[in-house]
């Protein structure tokens, strides 16, 4: 059940001139925009927030008339606001797109089942079609089973790889070639920061793209909330009384991302524009072209080998070829076998070992874990 | 003494017995007007069930960054933050923005 936030009943006394909205100058300002520190009222906030997203969509030509677009819907704040706003803008500006909610059921009892219940309510509230695909039907594994086998520490790795593919496959089954996700400016800033901290320059260059496509894939992805602050998304949901799900995943969040997030939040508290600034920095970074393999630094050890046979080093590394397909499942992959299939293979091997002893699949590992947590001596 | 409504949204309800909306009465011993700072002290002392959960809510002596504080739907930054003097019927809400989308 959704309990909407209460409306304030107390009237403002003695409104000062300095408290007025900086845009309409007639109503009381209720928020200070993190982007530019402008103080604005509720109605002006709705207007600028929606219009900025519309401008992002138009400037980047995200949609074309008649396009079928799937909204990756988790029931969380970002995707809920995204579905709501896209429906609204589609009607207001007549984009002529056809929206579908696309959800992935990872199979996490006590978490995803509840958030999917929210998506099902959203389906009614926004009157949009909803399609749900589960890890169970796509991979024959639920996340609960995966965690039982692979441990909680790796849960985000598995879940991330599988979800990415699941969204693509779900969209393909529906004949949809465009998936939009609710990734916001904070998420993107966090990712840029993480890629810098990890030295992952290959990902760094890609991480600020508003739309990503692969040559071999018919499905493109885009992020209409690229420039939208998390704070404003939450405020929008709050003022519009949107029904969203907000519980942390049963499995621990990625520790590194969590720390990067906290760092971003602390920086934002001091300098709110830093979120948009770091995205801007990310956009400006362009990798210098890779040097040809032969000219790579010759270290002392390898120089001997080079003299013996000069062909040994070059052939080893496989080049990333866009558009290759996995030999097992036919999904896009830079290697012979895609990452999901590799992970699945590892899982199948360990399932064989433990499947006989414990069968908790009905309740799920999350529930088991929580039961354990609640035990006291 | 003031009677106010306090809301814990965006998943924050887990630290206060999983109830989103609470009606509370806050008093001050010295008889001065009760402000939002007093309310926060009250929440920490009386409402948060588990001691470990306090750090979910408080960081460095104030509300943790990433939690949105609204006083009658207005960002508390515009209302003087902890100094805001509460009236009967005021609604103060705390919303976590940190959970996954």
Coordinates of C-alpha atoms in Angstrom, one line a residue:
Chain A
X1 CA 0.0 0.0 0.0
X2 CA 1.2 3.5 -0.8
X3 CA 0.9 6.2 1.8
X4 CA 1.2 9.6 0.1
X5 CA 3.1 12.4 1.8
X6 CA 0.9 14.8 3.7
X7 CA 0.0 18.2 2.3
X8 CA 1.0 21.1 4.6
X9 CA -2.0 22.8 6.1
X10 CA -0.3 25.8 7.8
X11 CA -0.4 29.0 5.8
X12 CA 2.7 31.1 5.5
X13 CA 2.6 34.3 7.6
X14 CA 4.4 37.5 6.7
X15 CA 5.8 36.4 3.4
X16 CA 8.9 38.5 2.7
X17 CA 9.8 39.7 -0.8
X18 CA 13.0 37.7 -0.7
X19 CA 11.0 34.5 -0.2
X20 CA 9.3 34.9 -3.6
X21 CA 10.0 32.7 -6.6
X22 CA 12.7 34.1 -8.8
X23 CA 10.9 33.1 -11.9
X24 CA 7.3 34.2 -11.4
X25 CA 7.8 36.6 -8.6
X26 CA 4.4 35.8 -7.3
X27 CA 4.5 32.6 -5.2
X28 CA 6.6 31.5 -2.4
X29 CA 9.8 29.8 -3.4
X30 CA 10.0 26.2 -2.0
X31 CA 13.2 24.9 -3.5
X32 CA 16.6 26.0 -4.3
X33 CA 17.7 24.4 -7.6
X34 CA 21.1 22.6 -7.1
X35 CA 22.0 23.3 -10.7
X36 CA 22.0 27.1 -10.4
X37 CA 20.9 27.9 -6.9
X38 CA 17.8 29.6 -8.2
X39 CA 14.9 29.8 -5.7
X40 CA 11.6 28.8 -7.3
X41 CA 8.0 27.9 -6.5
X42 CA 6.3 24.5 -7.0
X43 CA 4.6 25.4 -10.2
X44 CA 7.7 26.9 -11.8
X45 CA 9.7 23.9 -10.7
X46 CA 7.3 21.5 -12.5
X47 CA 7.5 23.7 -15.5
X48 CA 11.3 24.0 -15.7
X49 CA 12.0 20.4 -14.7
X50 CA 9.7 19.1 -17.4
X51 CA 10.8 21.6 -20.0
X52 CA 14.5 20.8 -19.5
X53 CA 13.9 17.1 -20.1
X54 CA 11.9 18.0 -23.2
X55 CA 14.8 20.1 -24.4
X56 CA 17.2 17.3 -23.7
X57 CA 15.0 14.9 -25.8
X58 CA 14.7 17.4 -28.6
X59 CA 18.3 18.6 -28.7
X60 CA 19.6 15.1 -28.8
X61 CA 16.9 13.8 -31.1
X62 CA 16.2 10.9 -28.8
X63 CA 12.9 9.8 -30.4
X64 CA 11.3 9.8 -33.8
X65 CA 7.6 9.8 -34.6
X66 CA 6.1 6.3 -34.5
X67 CA 8.9 4.8 -32.5
X68 CA 8.2 2.2 -29.9
X69 CA 10.0 2.9 -26.7
X70 CA 10.5 0.7 -23.7
X71 CA 10.9 2.3 -20.3
X72 CA 13.2 0.1 -18.1
X73 CA 10.9 0.2 -15.0
X74 CA 12.1 -1.0 -11.6
X75 CA 9.4 0.7 -9.6
X76 CA 12.1 2.9 -8.0
X77 CA 12.0 6.7 -8.0
X78 CA 13.9 7.3 -11.2
X79 CA 12.1 5.0 -13.5
X80 CA 8.7 5.9 -12.0
X81 CA 9.3 9.6 -12.6
X82 CA 10.7 8.8 -16.1
X83 CA 7.6 6.9 -17.1
X84 CA 5.3 9.6 -15.7
X85 CA 7.2 12.4 -17.5
X86 CA 7.6 10.7 -20.8
X87 CA 3.9 10.0 -20.9
X88 CA 3.2 13.6 -20.1
X89 CA 5.7 15.0 -22.6
X90 CA 4.6 12.6 -25.3
X91 CA 1.1 14.0 -24.9
X92 CA 2.0 17.6 -24.4
X93 CA 4.5 17.9 -27.3
X94 CA 3.1 15.1 -29.5
X95 CA 6.3 13.1 -30.0
X96 CA 4.1 10.3 -31.4
X97 CA 6.0 7.6 -29.6
X98 CA 4.5 4.4 -28.2
X99 CA 5.5 3.7 -24.6
X100 CA 5.8 0.3 -22.9
X101 CA 7.0 -0.4 -19.4
X102 CA 9.6 -3.2 -19.4
X103 CA 10.5 -4.8 -16.1
X104 CA 13.0 -7.4 -15.2
X105 CA 12.3 -9.8 -12.4
X106 CA 15.7 -10.8 -11.0
X107 CA 14.1 -13.2 -8.6
X108 CA 15.0 -11.6 -5.2
X109 CA 12.3 -12.6 -2.8
X110 CA 11.3 -9.8 -0.4
X111 CA 12.7 -7.1 -2.7
X112 CA 12.0 -7.4 -6.4
X113 CA 8.6 -8.9 -5.8
X114 CA 7.6 -5.9 -3.8
X115 CA 9.0 -3.4 -6.3
X116 CA 7.3 -5.2 -9.2
X117 CA 4.0 -4.7 -7.3
X118 CA 4.8 -1.0 -7.5
X119 CA 5.4 -1.2 -11.2
X120 CA 2.0 -3.0 -11.6
X121 CA 0.3 -0.1 -9.8
X122 CA 2.2 2.3 -12.0
X123 CA 0.9 0.5 -15.0
X124 CA -2.6 1.3 -13.8
X125 CA -1.8 4.8 -12.8
X126 CA -0.2 5.8 -16.1
X127 CA -2.3 3.5 -18.2
X128 CA 0.8 2.0 -20.0
X129 CA 1.3 -1.6 -21.1
X130 CA 3.7 -3.6 -18.9
X131 CA 5.9 -6.6 -19.8
X132 CA 7.9 -8.5 -17.3
X133 CA 10.8 -10.8 -18.1
X134 CA 12.5 -12.9 -15.4
X135 CA 16.0 -14.2 -14.9
X136 CA 14.2 -17.5 -14.2
X137 CA 12.8 -17.8 -17.7
X138 CA 15.8 -16.2 -19.5
X139 CA 18.6 -17.9 -17.7
X140 CA 16.9 -20.6 -15.6
X141 CA 18.5 -19.0 -12.5
X142 CA 17.0 -16.5 -10.0
X143 CA 19.3 -14.0 -8.2
X144 CA 18.5 -15.8 -4.9
X145 CA 19.8 -19.0 -6.3
X146 CA 22.9 -17.3 -7.8
X147 CA 23.7 -15.7 -4.4
X148 CA 23.4 -19.1 -2.7
X149 CA 26.0 -20.5 -5.1
X150 CA 28.3 -17.5 -5.8
X151 CA 28.1 -15.7 -2.6
X152 CA 26.7 -12.2 -1.8
X153 CA 29.9 -10.4 -2.6
X154 CA 29.6 -11.0 -6.4
X155 CA 25.9 -10.5 -6.6
X156 CA 26.1 -7.1 -8.3
X157 CA 28.4 -8.4 -11.0
X158 CA 26.0 -11.2 -11.9
X159 CA 23.0 -9.1 -11.6
X160 CA 24.4 -6.2 -13.7
X161 CA 25.5 -8.5 -16.6
X162 CA 22.3 -10.4 -16.6
X163 CA 20.0 -7.4 -16.4
X164 CA 21.7 -5.6 -19.2
X165 CA 21.1 -8.5 -21.5
X166 CA 17.7 -9.2 -20.1
X167 CA 16.5 -5.7 -21.0
X168 CA 17.8 -6.1 -24.5
X169 CA 16.2 -9.5 -25.0
X170 CA 12.9 -8.3 -23.5
X171 CA 12.8 -5.4 -25.8
X172 CA 13.7 -7.6 -28.8
X173 CA 10.9 -10.0 -28.0
X174 CA 8.5 -7.1 -28.0
X175 CA 9.9 -5.8 -31.3
X176 CA 11.2 -2.6 -29.6
X177 CA 14.5 -1.1 -30.6
X178 CA 14.9 1.6 -28.0
X179 CA 15.1 1.2 -24.2
X180 CA 15.2 4.3 -22.0
X181 CA 16.5 4.1 -18.5
X182 CA 16.1 6.4 -15.5
X183 CA 19.9 7.0 -15.0
X184 CA 20.2 10.5 -13.6
X185 CA 23.0 13.1 -13.4
X186 CA 24.1 11.9 -10.0
X187 CA 24.4 8.3 -11.3
X188 CA 26.4 9.5 -14.3
X189 CA 28.7 11.7 -12.2
X190 CA 29.2 8.7 -9.9
X191 CA 30.1 6.5 -12.8
X192 CA 32.6 9.1 -14.3
X193 CA 34.2 9.3 -10.9
X194 CA 34.4 5.6 -10.5
X195 CA 35.9 5.1 -13.9
X196 CA 38.5 7.7 -13.1
X197 CA 39.3 6.2 -9.8
X198 CA 39.6 2.7 -11.4
X199 CA 41.6 4.0 -14.4
X200 CA 39.0 2.5 -16.6
X201 CA 39.6 4.9 -19.5
X202 CA 37.8 2.9 -22.1
X203 CA 34.6 3.1 -20.2
X204 CA 35.3 6.7 -19.2
X205 CA 34.9 7.9 -22.7
X206 CA 31.6 6.1 -23.2
X207 CA 30.1 6.8 -19.7
X208 CA 28.7 10.3 -20.5
X209 CA 26.9 9.4 -23.8
X210 CA 23.2 10.1 -23.6
X211 CA 22.5 7.4 -26.2
X212 CA 24.5 4.3 -26.8
X213 CA 24.3 1.9 -29.7
X214 CA 26.3 -1.0 -30.8
X215 CA 26.8 -1.8 -34.5
X216 CA 25.6 -5.4 -34.2
X217 CA 22.7 -4.6 -31.8
X218 CA 19.3 -3.4 -33.0
X219 CA 18.6 -2.0 -29.6
X220 CA 19.7 1.5 -28.5
X221 CA 19.7 2.9 -25.1
X222 CA 19.2 6.4 -23.8
X223 CA 19.1 8.4 -20.6
X224 CA 16.7 11.3 -20.8
X225 CA 17.6 12.2 -17.2
X226 CA 21.2 12.6 -17.9
X227 CA 21.1 16.2 -16.8
X228 CA 18.5 15.8 -14.1
X229 CA 19.5 16.0 -10.5
X230 CA 18.5 13.1 -8.2
X231 CA 17.3 15.7 -5.7
X232 CA 14.9 17.2 -8.2
X233 CA 13.7 13.8 -9.3
X234 CA 12.9 12.9 -5.7
X235 CA 11.2 16.3 -5.2
X236 CA 9.2 15.9 -8.3
X237 CA 8.0 12.5 -7.1
X238 CA 7.3 14.0 -3.7
X239 CA 5.2 17.0 -4.9
X240 CA 3.4 14.9 -7.5
X241 CA 2.8 12.2 -4.9
X242 CA 4.1 9.5 -7.2
X243 CA 4.0 6.0 -5.9
X244 CA 7.5 4.6 -5.9
X245 CA 9.4 1.8 -4.2
X246 CA 12.3 2.7 -2.1
X247 CA 14.0 -0.1 -0.3
X248 CA 17.6 -1.0 -0.7
X249 CA 18.3 -4.3 -2.5
X250 CA 18.5 -7.3 -0.1
X251 CA 22.0 -7.9 -1.3
X252 CA 24.7 -5.4 -0.2
X253 CA 25.2 -2.6 -2.7
X254 CA 28.5 -2.5 -4.5
X255 CA 30.9 -1.2 -1.9
X256 CA 33.0 0.9 -4.3
X257 CA 30.0 2.6 -5.8
X258 CA 28.6 3.3 -2.4
X259 CA 31.8 5.1 -1.4
X260 CA 31.9 7.1 -4.6
X261 CA 28.2 8.0 -4.0
X262 CA 28.9 9.3 -0.5
X263 CA 31.9 11.3 -1.8
X264 CA 29.6 12.9 -4.5
X265 CA 26.9 13.6 -1.9
X266 CA 29.5 15.3 0.4
X267 CA 30.9 17.3 -2.5
X268 CA 27.4 18.3 -3.6
X269 CA 26.6 19.6 -0.1
X270 CA 29.5 22.1 -0.5
X271 CA 29.1 22.8 -4.2
X272 CA 25.8 21.6 -5.7
X273 CA 26.9 22.3 -9.3
X274 CA 29.7 19.7 -9.1
X275 CA 27.4 17.0 -10.3
X276 CA 26.8 18.7 -13.6
X277 CA 30.4 19.9 -13.7
X278 CA 31.8 16.4 -13.5
X279 CA 29.6 15.2 -16.3
X280 CA 30.8 18.2 -18.3
X281 CA 34.4 17.2 -17.5
X282 CA 33.6 13.6 -18.6
X283 CA 32.1 14.8 -21.9
X284 CA 35.3 16.8 -22.6
X285 CA 37.6 13.9 -22.1
X286 CA 38.6 12.2 -25.3
X287 CA 41.1 9.3 -25.3
X288 CA 44.2 9.8 -27.3
X289 CA 44.3 7.2 -30.1
X290 CA 45.9 3.9 -29.2
X291 CA 49.4 3.4 -30.4
X292 CA 50.0 0.5 -32.7
X293 CA 50.8 -2.7 -30.8
X294 CA 54.4 -3.1 -32.0
X295 CA 55.5 0.2 -30.5
X296 CA 54.4 -0.6 -27.0
X297 CA 57.0 -0.1 -24.3
X298 CA 59.7 -2.7 -24.4
X299 CA 60.7 -3.7 -20.9
X300 CA 64.0 -5.2 -20.0
X301 CA 62.5 -8.7 -19.7
X302 CA 60.7 -8.7 -23.0
X303 CA 63.5 -7.3 -25.0
X304 CA 65.3 -10.6 -24.9
X305 CA 62.3 -12.4 -26.2
X306 CA 61.8 -9.9 -28.9
X307 CA 65.2 -10.7 -30.2
X308 CA 64.5 -14.4 -30.2
X309 CA 61.2 -14.3 -32.1
X310 CA 59.6 -11.0 -32.9
X311 CA 56.1 -12.4 -33.5
X312 CA 55.3 -13.8 -30.1
X313 CA 53.7 -10.7 -28.5
X314 CA 51.4 -9.4 -31.2
X315 CA 49.1 -12.3 -31.8
X316 CA 47.9 -12.8 -28.3
X317 CA 45.4 -10.1 -27.6
X318 CA 42.1 -10.2 -29.4
X319 CA 40.8 -7.0 -30.7
X320 CA 37.3 -5.8 -29.7
X321 CA 35.2 -6.2 -32.8
X322 CA 31.8 -4.6 -32.5
X323 CA 29.0 -6.8 -33.8
X324 CA 30.4 -10.2 -32.9
X325 CA 28.0 -12.8 -31.6
X326 CA 28.2 -15.2 -28.7
X327 CA 28.5 -18.8 -30.0
X328 CA 26.2 -20.1 -27.3
X329 CA 23.3 -17.7 -27.2
X330 CA 23.8 -15.4 -30.2
X331 CA 23.8 -12.3 -28.1
X332 CA 26.3 -9.5 -28.9
X333 CA 29.7 -10.2 -27.5
X334 CA 33.3 -9.0 -28.0
X335 CA 34.5 -12.5 -27.2
X336 CA 33.5 -16.0 -28.5
X337 CA 31.2 -16.5 -25.6
X338 CA 29.4 -13.6 -24.0
X339 CA 29.9 -12.6 -20.4
X340 CA 26.5 -13.8 -19.3
X341 CA 27.1 -17.3 -20.8
X342 CA 30.5 -17.4 -19.1
X343 CA 29.0 -16.6 -15.8
X344 CA 26.2 -19.1 -16.3
X345 CA 28.7 -21.8 -17.1
X346 CA 30.5 -21.2 -13.9
X347 CA 27.2 -21.2 -12.0
X348 CA 26.0 -24.5 -13.6
X349 CA 29.2 -26.2 -12.5
X350 CA 28.7 -25.2 -8.9
X351 CA 24.9 -25.9 -8.9
X352 CA 25.6 -29.5 -9.7
X353 CA 27.6 -29.8 -6.5
X354 CA 25.2 -28.3 -4.0
X355 CA 21.7 -28.9 -5.5
X356 CA 21.0 -32.1 -3.7
X357 CA 21.5 -30.9 -0.2
X358 CA 19.5 -27.7 0.1
X359 CA 16.5 -26.7 -1.8
X360 CA 15.4 -23.3 -0.6
X361 CA 14.4 -21.9 -4.0
X362 CA 10.8 -21.5 -2.9
X363 CA 11.6 -18.9 -0.3
X364 CA 14.8 -17.5 -1.7
X365 CA 18.2 -16.8 -0.3
X366 CA 17.2 -13.3 0.7
X367 CA 14.6 -14.7 3.0
X368 CA 16.9 -17.3 4.4
X369 CA 19.5 -14.6 5.1
X370 CA 17.0 -12.4 6.8
X371 CA 15.8 -15.2 9.0
X372 CA 19.4 -15.8 10.0
X373 CA 19.8 -12.2 10.8
X374 CA 16.8 -12.2 13.0
X375 CA 18.0 -15.1 15.1
X376 CA 19.3 -14.1 18.5
X377 CA 20.9 -16.0 21.2
Chain B
X1 CA 5.1 22.3 23.4
X2 CA 4.3 21.9 19.7
X3 CA 2.4 19.2 17.9
X4 CA 3.9 18.4 14.5
X5 CA 3.7 15.8 11.8
X6 CA 7.0 14.1 10.9
X7 CA 7.4 12.0 7.8
X8 CA 10.1 9.5 6.9
X9 CA 10.0 8.9 3.2
X10 CA 12.0 7.3 0.4
X11 CA 12.8 4.2 2.5
X12 CA 13.8 6.1 5.7
X13 CA 10.8 4.7 7.5
X14 CA 12.8 1.6 8.3
X15 CA 14.6 3.4 11.1
X16 CA 11.4 4.4 12.8
X17 CA 9.4 1.2 13.0
X18 CA 8.4 1.2 9.3
X19 CA 5.8 3.9 9.7
X20 CA 6.0 6.7 7.2
X21 CA 3.9 9.3 9.1
X22 CA 4.2 10.1 12.8
X23 CA 2.5 12.7 14.9
X24 CA 4.7 13.9 17.7
X25 CA 4.7 16.4 20.6
X26 CA 8.0 18.1 21.3
X27 CA 8.8 20.2 24.3
X28 CA 11.7 22.3 25.5
X29 CA 12.7 22.4 29.2
X30 CA 13.6 26.1 29.0
X31 CA 10.2 27.1 27.7
X32 CA 11.6 28.6 24.5
X33 CA 10.0 28.0 21.1
X34 CA 10.8 24.5 19.7
X35 CA 12.8 24.5 16.6
X36 CA 13.7 21.9 14.0
X37 CA 17.0 21.3 15.7
X38 CA 15.0 20.2 18.8
X39 CA 12.8 18.0 16.7
X40 CA 15.9 16.3 15.3
X41 CA 17.2 15.7 18.8
X42 CA 13.8 14.3 19.7
X43 CA 13.9 11.9 16.7
X44 CA 17.3 10.7 17.6
X45 CA 16.5 10.2 21.3
X46 CA 13.0 8.9 21.1
X47 CA 12.1 7.7 17.7
X48 CA 15.0 5.8 16.2
X49 CA 14.7 2.3 17.6
X50 CA 18.1 0.9 16.9
X51 CA 21.2 2.9 18.0
X52 CA 23.0 1.8 14.8
X53 CA 20.4 3.5 12.7
X54 CA 21.3 6.9 14.0
X55 CA 24.1 7.2 11.5
X56 CA 21.7 6.5 8.7
X57 CA 20.0 9.8 9.6
X58 CA 22.7 11.9 11.2
X59 CA 26.2 12.7 9.8
X60 CA 28.6 15.2 11.5
X61 CA 25.9 16.5 13.8
X62 CA 23.4 17.3 11.1
X63 CA 21.1 15.5 8.7
X64 CA 23.1 13.2 6.4
X65 CA 23.8 14.6 2.9
X66 CA 21.5 12.8 0.5
X67 CA 18.5 13.1 2.8
X68 CA 16.0 15.8 1.7
X69 CA 14.5 17.8 4.5
X70 CA 11.3 19.7 3.8
X71 CA 9.4 22.0 6.2
X72 CA 5.8 22.3 5.0
X73 CA 7.0 21.2 1.6
X74 CA 9.7 23.9 1.4
X75 CA 13.4 22.9 1.3
X76 CA 14.7 23.6 4.8
X77 CA 17.6 25.5 3.4
X78 CA 15.2 28.3 2.6
X79 CA 13.7 28.2 6.1
X80 CA 16.7 28.6 8.2
X81 CA 17.3 24.8 8.7
X82 CA 17.6 23.9 12.4
X83 CA 16.7 27.4 13.5
X84 CA 13.2 27.3 12.1
X85 CA 10.7 27.6 14.9
X86 CA 7.9 25.0 14.7
X87 CA 4.2 25.8 14.9
X88 CA 1.4 23.4 15.7
X89 CA 0.4 21.5 12.6
X90 CA 3.7 21.9 10.7
X91 CA 4.8 19.0 8.5
X92 CA 8.5 18.1 8.5
X93 CA 9.5 15.4 6.1
X94 CA 12.8 13.6 5.6
X95 CA 13.3 11.8 2.3
X96 CA 16.2 9.6 1.4
X97 CA 17.4 10.1 -2.1
X98 CA 20.0 7.4 -2.0
X99 CA 18.2 4.3 -2.9
X100 CA 18.5 2.7 -6.3
X101 CA 16.2 3.7 -9.1

